GROMACS .gro file of C-alpha atoms in nm:
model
  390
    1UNK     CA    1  -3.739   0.311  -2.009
    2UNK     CA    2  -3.437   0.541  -1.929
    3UNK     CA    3  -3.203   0.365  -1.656
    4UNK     CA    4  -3.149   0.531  -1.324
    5UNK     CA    5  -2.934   0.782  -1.302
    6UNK     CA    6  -2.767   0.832  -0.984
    7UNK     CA    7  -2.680   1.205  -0.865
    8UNK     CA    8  -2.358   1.357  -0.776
    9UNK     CA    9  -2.413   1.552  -0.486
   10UNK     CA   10  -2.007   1.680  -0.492
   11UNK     CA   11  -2.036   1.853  -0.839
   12UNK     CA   12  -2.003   2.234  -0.739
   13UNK     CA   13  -2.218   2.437  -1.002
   14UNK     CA   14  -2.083   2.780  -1.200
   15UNK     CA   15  -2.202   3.058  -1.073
   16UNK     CA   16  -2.175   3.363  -1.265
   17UNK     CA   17  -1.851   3.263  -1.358
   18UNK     CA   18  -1.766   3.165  -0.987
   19UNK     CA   19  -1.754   2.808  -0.842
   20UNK     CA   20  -1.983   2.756  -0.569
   21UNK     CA   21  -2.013   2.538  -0.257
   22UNK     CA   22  -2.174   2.188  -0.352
   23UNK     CA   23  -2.565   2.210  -0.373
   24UNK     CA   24  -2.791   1.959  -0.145
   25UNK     CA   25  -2.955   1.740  -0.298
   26UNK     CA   26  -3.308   1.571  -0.201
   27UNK     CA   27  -3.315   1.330  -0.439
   28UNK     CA   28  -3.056   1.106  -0.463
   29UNK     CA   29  -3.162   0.817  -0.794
   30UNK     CA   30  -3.366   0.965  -1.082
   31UNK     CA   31  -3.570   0.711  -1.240
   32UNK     CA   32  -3.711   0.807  -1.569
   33UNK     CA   33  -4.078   0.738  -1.557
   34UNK     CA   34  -4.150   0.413  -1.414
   35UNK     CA   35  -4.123   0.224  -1.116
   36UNK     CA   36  -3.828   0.121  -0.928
   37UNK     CA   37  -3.686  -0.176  -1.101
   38UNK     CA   38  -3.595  -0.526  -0.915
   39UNK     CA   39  -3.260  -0.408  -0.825
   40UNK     CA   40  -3.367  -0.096  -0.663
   41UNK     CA   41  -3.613  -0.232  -0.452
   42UNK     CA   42  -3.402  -0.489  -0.296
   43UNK     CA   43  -3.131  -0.193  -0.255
   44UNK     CA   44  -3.455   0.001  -0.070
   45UNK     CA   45  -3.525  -0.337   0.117
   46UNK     CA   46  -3.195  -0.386   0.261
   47UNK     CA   47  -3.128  -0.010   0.345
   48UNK     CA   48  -3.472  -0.034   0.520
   49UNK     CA   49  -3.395  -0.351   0.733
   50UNK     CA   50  -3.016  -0.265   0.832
   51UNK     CA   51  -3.194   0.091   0.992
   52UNK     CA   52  -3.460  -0.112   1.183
   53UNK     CA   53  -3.190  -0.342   1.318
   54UNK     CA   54  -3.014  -0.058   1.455
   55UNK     CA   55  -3.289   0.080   1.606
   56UNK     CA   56  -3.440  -0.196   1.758
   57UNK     CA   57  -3.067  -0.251   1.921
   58UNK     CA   58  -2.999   0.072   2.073
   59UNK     CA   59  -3.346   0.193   2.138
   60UNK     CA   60  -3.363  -0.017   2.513
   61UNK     CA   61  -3.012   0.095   2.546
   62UNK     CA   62  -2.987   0.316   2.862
   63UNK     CA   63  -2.661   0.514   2.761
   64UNK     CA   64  -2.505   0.747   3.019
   65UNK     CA   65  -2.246   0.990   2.918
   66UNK     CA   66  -1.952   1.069   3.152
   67UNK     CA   67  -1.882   1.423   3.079
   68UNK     CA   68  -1.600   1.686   3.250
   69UNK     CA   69  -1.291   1.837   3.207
   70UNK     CA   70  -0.940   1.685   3.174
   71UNK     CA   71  -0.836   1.522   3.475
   72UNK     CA   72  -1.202   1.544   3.650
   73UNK     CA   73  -1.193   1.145   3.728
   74UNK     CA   74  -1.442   1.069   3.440
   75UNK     CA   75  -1.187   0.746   3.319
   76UNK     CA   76  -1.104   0.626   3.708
   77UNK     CA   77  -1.498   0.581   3.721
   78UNK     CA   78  -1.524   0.374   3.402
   79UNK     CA   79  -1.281   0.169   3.581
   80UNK     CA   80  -1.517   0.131   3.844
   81UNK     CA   81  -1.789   0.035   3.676
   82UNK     CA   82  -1.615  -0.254   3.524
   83UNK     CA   83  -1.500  -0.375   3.872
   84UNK     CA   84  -1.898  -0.310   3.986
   85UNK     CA   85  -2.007  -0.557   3.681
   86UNK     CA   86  -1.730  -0.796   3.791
   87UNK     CA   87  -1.573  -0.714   3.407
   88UNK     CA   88  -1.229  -0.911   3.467
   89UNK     CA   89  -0.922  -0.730   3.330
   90UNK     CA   90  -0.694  -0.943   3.088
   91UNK     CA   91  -0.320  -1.029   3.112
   92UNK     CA   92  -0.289  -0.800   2.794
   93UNK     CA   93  -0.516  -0.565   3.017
   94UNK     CA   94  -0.272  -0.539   3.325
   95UNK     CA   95   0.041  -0.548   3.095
   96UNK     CA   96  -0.057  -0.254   2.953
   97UNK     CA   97  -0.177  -0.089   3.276
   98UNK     CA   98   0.184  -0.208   3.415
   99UNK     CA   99   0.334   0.043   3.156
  100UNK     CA  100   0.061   0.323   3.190
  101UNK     CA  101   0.166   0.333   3.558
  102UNK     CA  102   0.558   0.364   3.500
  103UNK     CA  103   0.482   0.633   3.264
  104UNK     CA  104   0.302   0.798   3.518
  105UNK     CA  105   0.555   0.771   3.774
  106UNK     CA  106   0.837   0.895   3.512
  107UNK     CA  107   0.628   1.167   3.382
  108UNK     CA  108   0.540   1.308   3.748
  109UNK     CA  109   0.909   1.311   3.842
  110UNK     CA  110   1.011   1.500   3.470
  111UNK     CA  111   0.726   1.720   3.643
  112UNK     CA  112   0.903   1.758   3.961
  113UNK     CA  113   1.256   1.817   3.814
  114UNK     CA  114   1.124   2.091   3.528
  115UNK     CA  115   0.955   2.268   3.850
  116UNK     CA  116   1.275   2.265   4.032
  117UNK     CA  117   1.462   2.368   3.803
  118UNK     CA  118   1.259   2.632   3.582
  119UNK     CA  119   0.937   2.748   3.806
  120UNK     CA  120   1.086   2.762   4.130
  121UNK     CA  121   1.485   2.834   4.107
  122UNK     CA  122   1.623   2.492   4.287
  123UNK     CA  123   1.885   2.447   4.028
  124UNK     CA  124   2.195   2.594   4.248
  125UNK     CA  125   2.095   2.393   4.567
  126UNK     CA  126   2.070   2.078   4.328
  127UNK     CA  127   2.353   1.791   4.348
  128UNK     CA  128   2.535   1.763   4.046
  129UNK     CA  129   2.439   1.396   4.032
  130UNK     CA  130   2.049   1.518   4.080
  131UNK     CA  131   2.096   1.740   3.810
  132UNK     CA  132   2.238   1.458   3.577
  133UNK     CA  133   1.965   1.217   3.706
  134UNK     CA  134   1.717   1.456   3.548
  135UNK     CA  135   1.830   1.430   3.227
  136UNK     CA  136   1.849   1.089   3.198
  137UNK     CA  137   1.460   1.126   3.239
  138UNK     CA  138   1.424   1.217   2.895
  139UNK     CA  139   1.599   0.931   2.782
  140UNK     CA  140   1.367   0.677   2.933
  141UNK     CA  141   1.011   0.583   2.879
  142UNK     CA  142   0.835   0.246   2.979
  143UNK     CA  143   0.743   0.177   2.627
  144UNK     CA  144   1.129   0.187   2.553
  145UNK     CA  145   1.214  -0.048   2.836
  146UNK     CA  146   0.928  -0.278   2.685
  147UNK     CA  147   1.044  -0.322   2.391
  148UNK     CA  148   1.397  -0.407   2.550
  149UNK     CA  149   1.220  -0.671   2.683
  150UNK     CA  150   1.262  -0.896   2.411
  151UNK     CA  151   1.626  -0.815   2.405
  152UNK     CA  152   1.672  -0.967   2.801
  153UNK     CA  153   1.765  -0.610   2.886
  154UNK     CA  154   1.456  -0.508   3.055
  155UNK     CA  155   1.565  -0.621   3.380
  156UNK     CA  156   1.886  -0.445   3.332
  157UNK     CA  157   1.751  -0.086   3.285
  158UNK     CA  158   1.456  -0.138   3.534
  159UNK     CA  159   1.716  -0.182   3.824
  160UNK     CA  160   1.939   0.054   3.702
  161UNK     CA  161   1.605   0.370   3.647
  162UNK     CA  162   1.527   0.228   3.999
  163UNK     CA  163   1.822   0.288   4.181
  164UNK     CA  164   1.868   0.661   3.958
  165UNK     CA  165   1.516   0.746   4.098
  166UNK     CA  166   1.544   0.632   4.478
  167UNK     CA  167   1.853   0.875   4.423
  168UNK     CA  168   1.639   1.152   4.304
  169UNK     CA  169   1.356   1.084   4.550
  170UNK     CA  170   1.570   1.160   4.869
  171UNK     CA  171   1.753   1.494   4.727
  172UNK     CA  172   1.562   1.720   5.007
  173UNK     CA  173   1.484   2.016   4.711
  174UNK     CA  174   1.336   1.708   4.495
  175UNK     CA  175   1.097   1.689   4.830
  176UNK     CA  176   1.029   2.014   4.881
  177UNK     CA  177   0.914   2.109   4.553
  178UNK     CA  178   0.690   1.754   4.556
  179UNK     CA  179   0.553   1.954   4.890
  180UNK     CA  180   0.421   2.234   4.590
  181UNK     CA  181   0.296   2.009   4.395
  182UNK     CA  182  -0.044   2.206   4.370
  183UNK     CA  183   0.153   2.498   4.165
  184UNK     CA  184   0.234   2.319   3.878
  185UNK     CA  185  -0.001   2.070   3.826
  186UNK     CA  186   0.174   1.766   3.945
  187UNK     CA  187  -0.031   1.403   3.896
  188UNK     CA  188  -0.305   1.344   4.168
  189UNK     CA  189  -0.114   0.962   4.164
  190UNK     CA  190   0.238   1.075   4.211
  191UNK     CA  191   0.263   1.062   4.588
  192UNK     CA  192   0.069   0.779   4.621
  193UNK     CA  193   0.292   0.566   4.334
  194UNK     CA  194   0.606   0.749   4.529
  195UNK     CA  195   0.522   0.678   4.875
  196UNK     CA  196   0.265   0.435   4.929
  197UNK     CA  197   0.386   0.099   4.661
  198UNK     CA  198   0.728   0.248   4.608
  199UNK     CA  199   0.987   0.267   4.287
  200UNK     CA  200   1.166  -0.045   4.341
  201UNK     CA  201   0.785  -0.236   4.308
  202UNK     CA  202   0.676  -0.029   4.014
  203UNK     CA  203   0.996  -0.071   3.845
  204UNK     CA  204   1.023  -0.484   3.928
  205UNK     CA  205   1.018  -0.682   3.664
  206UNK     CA  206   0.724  -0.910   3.807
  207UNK     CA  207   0.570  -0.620   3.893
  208UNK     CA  208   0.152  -0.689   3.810
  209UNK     CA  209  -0.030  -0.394   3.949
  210UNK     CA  210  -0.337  -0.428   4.166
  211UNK     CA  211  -0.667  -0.288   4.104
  212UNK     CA  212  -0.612  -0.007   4.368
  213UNK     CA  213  -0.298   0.035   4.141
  214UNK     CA  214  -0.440   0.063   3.796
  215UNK     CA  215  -0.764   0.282   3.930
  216UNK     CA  216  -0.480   0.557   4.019
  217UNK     CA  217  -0.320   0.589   3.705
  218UNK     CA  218  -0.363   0.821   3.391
  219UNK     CA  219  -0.455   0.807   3.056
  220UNK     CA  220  -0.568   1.123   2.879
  221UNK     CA  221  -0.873   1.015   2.714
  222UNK     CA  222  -0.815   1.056   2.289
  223UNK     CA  223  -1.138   0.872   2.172
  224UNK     CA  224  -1.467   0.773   2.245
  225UNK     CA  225  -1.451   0.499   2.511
  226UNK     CA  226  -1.813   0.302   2.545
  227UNK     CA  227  -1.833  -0.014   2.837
  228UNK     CA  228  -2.146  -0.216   2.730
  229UNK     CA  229  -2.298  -0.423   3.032
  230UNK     CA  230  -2.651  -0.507   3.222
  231UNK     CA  231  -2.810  -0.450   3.504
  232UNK     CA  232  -3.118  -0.602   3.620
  233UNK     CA  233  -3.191  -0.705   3.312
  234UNK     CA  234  -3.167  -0.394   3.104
  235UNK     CA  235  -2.918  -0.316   2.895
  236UNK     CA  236  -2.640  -0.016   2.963
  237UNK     CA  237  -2.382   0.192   2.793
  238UNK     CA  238  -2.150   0.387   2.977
  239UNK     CA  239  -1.964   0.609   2.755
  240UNK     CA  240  -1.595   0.817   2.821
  241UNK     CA  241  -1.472   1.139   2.627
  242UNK     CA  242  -1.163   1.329   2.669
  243UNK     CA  243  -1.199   1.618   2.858
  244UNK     CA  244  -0.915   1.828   2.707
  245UNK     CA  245  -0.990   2.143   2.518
  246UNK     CA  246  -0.866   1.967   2.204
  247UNK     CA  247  -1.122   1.669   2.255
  248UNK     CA  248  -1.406   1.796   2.356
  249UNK     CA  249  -1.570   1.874   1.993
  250UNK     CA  250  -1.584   1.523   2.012
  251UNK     CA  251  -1.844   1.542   2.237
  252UNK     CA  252  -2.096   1.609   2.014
  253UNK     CA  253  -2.062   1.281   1.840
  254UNK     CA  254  -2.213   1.145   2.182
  255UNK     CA  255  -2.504   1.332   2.231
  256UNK     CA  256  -2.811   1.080   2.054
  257UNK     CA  257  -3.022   0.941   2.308
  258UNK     CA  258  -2.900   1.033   2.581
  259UNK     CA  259  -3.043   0.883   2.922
  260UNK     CA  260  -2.835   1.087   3.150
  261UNK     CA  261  -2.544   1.285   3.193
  262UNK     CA  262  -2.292   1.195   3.488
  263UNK     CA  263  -2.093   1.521   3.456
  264UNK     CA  264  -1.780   1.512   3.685
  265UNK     CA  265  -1.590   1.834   3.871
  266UNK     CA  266  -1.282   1.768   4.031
  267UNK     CA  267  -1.329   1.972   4.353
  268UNK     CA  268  -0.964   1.921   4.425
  269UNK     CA  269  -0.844   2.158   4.163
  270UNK     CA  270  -0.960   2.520   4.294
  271UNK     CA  271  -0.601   2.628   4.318
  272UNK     CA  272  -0.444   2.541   4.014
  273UNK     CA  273  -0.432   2.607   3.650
  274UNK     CA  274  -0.509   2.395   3.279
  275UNK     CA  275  -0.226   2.235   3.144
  276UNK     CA  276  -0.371   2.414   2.827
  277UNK     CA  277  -0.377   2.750   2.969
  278UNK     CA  278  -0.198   2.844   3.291
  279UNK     CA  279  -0.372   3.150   3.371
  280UNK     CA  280  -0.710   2.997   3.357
  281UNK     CA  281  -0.846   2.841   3.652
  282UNK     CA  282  -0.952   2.468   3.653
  283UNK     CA  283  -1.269   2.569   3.868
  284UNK     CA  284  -1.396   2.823   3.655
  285UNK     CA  285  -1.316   2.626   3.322
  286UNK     CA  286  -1.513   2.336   3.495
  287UNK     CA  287  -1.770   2.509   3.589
  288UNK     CA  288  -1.819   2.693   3.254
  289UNK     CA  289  -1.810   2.358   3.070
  290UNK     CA  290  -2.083   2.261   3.373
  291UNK     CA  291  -2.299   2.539   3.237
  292UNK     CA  292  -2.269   2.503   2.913
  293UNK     CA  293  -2.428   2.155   2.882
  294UNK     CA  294  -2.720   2.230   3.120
  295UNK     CA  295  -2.781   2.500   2.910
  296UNK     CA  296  -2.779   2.333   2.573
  297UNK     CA  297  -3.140   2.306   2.467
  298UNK     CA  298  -3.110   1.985   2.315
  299UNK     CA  299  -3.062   1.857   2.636
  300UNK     CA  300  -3.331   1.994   2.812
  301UNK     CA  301  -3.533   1.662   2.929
  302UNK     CA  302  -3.195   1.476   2.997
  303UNK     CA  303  -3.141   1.466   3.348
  304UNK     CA  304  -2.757   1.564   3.476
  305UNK     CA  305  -2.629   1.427   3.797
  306UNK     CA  306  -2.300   1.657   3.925
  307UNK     CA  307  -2.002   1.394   4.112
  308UNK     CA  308  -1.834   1.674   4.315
  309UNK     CA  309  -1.497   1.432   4.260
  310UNK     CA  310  -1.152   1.403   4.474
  311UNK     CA  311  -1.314   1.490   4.813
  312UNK     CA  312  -1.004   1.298   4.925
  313UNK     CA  313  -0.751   1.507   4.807
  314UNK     CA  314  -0.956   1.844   4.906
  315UNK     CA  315  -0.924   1.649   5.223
  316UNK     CA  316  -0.568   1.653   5.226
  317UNK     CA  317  -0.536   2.033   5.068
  318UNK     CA  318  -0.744   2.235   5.346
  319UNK     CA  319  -0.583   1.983   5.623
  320UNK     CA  320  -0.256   2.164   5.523
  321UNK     CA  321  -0.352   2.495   5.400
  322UNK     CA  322  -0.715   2.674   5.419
  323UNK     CA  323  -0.917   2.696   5.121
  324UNK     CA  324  -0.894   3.009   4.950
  325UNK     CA  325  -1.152   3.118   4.655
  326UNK     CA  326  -1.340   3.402   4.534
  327UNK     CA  327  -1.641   3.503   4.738
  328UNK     CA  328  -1.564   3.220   4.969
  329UNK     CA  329  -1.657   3.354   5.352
  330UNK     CA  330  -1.668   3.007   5.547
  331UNK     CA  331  -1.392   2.852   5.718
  332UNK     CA  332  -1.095   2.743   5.506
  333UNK     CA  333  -1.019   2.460   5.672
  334UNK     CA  334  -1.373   2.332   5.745
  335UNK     CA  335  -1.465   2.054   5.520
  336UNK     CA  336  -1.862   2.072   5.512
  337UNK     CA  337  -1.833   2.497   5.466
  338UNK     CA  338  -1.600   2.396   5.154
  339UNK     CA  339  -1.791   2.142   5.027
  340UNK     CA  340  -2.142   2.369   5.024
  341UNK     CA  341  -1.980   2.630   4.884
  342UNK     CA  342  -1.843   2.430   4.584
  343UNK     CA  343  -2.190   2.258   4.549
  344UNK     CA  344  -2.341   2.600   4.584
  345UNK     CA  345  -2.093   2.740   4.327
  346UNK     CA  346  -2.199   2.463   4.064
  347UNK     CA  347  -2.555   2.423   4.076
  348UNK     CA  348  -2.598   2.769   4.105
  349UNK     CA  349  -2.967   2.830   4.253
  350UNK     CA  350  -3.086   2.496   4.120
  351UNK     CA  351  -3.226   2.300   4.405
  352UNK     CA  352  -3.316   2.004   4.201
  353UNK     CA  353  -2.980   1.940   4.047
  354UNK     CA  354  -2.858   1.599   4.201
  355UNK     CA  355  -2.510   1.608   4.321
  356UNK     CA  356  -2.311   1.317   4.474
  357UNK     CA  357  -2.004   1.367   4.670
  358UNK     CA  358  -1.739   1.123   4.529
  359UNK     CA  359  -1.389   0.985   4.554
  360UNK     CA  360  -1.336   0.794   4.240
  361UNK     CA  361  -1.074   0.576   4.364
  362UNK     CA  362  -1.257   0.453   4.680
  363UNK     CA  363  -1.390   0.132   4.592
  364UNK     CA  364  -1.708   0.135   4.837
  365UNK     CA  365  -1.774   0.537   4.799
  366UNK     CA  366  -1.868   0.440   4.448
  367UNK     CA  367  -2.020   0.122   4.515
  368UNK     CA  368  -2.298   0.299   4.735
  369UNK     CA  369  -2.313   0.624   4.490
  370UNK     CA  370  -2.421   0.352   4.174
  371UNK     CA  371  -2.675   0.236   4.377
  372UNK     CA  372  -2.809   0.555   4.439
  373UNK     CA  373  -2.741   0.669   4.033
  374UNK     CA  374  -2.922   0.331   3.895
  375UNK     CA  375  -3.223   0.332   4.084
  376UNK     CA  376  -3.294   0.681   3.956
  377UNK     CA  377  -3.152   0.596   3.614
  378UNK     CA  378  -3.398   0.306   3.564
  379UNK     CA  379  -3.692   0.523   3.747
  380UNK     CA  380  -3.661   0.777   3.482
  381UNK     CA  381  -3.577   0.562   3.201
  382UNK     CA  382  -3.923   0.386   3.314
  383UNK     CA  383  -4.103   0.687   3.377
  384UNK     CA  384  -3.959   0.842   2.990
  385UNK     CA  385  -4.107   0.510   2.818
  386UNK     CA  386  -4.433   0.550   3.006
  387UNK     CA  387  -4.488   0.905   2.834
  388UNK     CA  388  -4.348   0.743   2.470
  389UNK     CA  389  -4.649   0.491   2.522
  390UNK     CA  390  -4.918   0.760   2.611
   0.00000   0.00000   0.00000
């Protein structure tokens, strides 16, 4: 007989004279007349066996997608979730942490300065030496002082960005445009890096942060991030995508048997603007991403649990200035008329929507939340393989 001949699907036919897009093709080996020979059934065999072993891995997998916008706290509760499971962090772990955090500090006070300078009009009541501290900012970057490291200089430069920076921090137009930090987007972290553990400790050279440390900094999310663990006995995939415009056609990539969707709003935003866009609102782009996915039809027998996230900071925002939004009539500076609202504003008639109010960085807030989120996980998860077996 006529050996196989296999088909390539990427020729592009002639059209009427025109080349056209590539044609699909159904079947992909033409055998002339006969059975499958030896080779191709093995080939069959194999193909057959490598799909059942992936199914029969992933199909007791109870995966959860984290989804939200950038910034939401989506990544602080993966962190979480490994301290819930008891996942210990390595020394290459916390090393790398160690340098996420400087960055954060360094990139919250280039924040600071540019807002100073350029958004609000500080530069004429800023010292000379302030001014010249700022641009040494560019010049410095924790991965550069790393990498000096091996040189015996890191010690050197962290003293000496120390000392520029405890410089900068008490210039009182460096404070008061930290005090406006809500009109330019400055890092939920910064105060709390600033204030509460202090430059000289970040910028030690021993310095190893804490977990209360490393569940405050940032990372912007640029890939698919899954945390494997169990659970009473049943297995569990968490999984973290960026949030960014720019990442979210990622997203879809995700969306395969799903269990449920833990979609996080960061409540604390409702006065400021993307990064991406600064005339859009980070509310309303929340909330439209929000309605999007309930919407989506191929998620219509997924549940989706709403975290209304940072009630902390909202906290601190209506504590020191009432909370101001559109069609908001309560009291500004109550904290239960603010938080209804928001939940109101989400859910959006839909009594049956769960929603848990959350501060991702409080270790205990989260700790009774889970409980809350896994019985009902495993419930439905139970109650979806019930119907499968009917």
């Amino acid at each position: 007989r006529e050996p196989a001949r296999a088909v390539d699907w990427t020729q592009r036919r002639q059209v009427q004279g025109k080349e056209s897009l590539p044609t699909v093709v159904v079947v992909v080996v033409v055998a002339m007349g006969c059975a499958p020979s030896t080779e191709e059934e093995q080939v069959t065999k194999a193909l057959d066996r490598k799909l059942r072993q992936e199914y029969n891995a992933t199909k007791d997998v109870i995966k959860i997608l984290l989804l939200g916008t950038g910034g939401c706290g989506k990544s602080t509760i993966m962190k979480q979730m490994k301290r819930i499971t008891k996942n210990t962090m390595t020394p290459v772990e916390i090393k790398e942490y160690t340098v996420t955090i400087r960055d954060n500090l360094l990139s919250a006070l280039k924040q600071i300065a540019t807002a100073a300078m350029h958004q609000f009009g500080y530069d004429d009541e800023l010292k000379k030496d302030i001014l010249g501290i700022t641009n040494k900012f560019a010049e410095w970057s924790p991965t550069v002082i790393a990498n000096h490291a091996s040189k015996g200089m890191e010690g050197k430069e962290l003293k000496e960005l120390s000392t520029e920076v405890s410089k900068f921090m008490a210039d009182p137009v460096i404070q008061k445009t930290i005090s406006r930090g809500n009109e330019y987007c400055l890092l939920d972290s910064a105060s709390y890096y600033i204030k509460e553990v202090g430059v000289p400790a970040i910028m030690a050279t021993d310095f190893a942060p804490k977990f209360e440390h490393i569940v405050r900094s940032r990372k912007a999310t640029e890939s698919i991030n899954e945390y494997h663990f169990e659970r009473g006995g049943s297995k569990l995939t968490m999984i973290d995508v960026g949030g960014q415009r720019g990442r979210r056609k990622q997203w879809i990539k995700c969306f395969d048997n799903v269990t449920v969707i833990l979609f996080i709003a960061s409540i604390a935003e409702y006065d400021m603007m993307l990064e991406e866009c600064a005339t859009r609102s980070r509310m309303h782009e929340s909330y439209d991403v929000f309605n999007g996915i309930r919407n989506l039809e191929f998620f219509d027998d997924t549940p989706i649990i709403l975290f209304l996230n940072k009630v902390d900071i909202l906290r601190e925002k209506i504590a020191a200035k009432p909370f101001v939004f559109e069609d908001f009539e309560g009291d500004g500076k109550s904290e239960d008329d603010v938080l209804d609202f928001v939940k109101n504003y989400y859910i959006d008639g839909d009594d049956n929507m769960i929603v848990h109010k959350t501060m991702a960085i409080d270790n205990n807030n989260i700790e009774n939340i889970w409980t809350d989120v896994e019985k009902y996980i495993f419930q439905h998860n139970l109650d979806g393989v019930g119907m499968m077996d009917q």
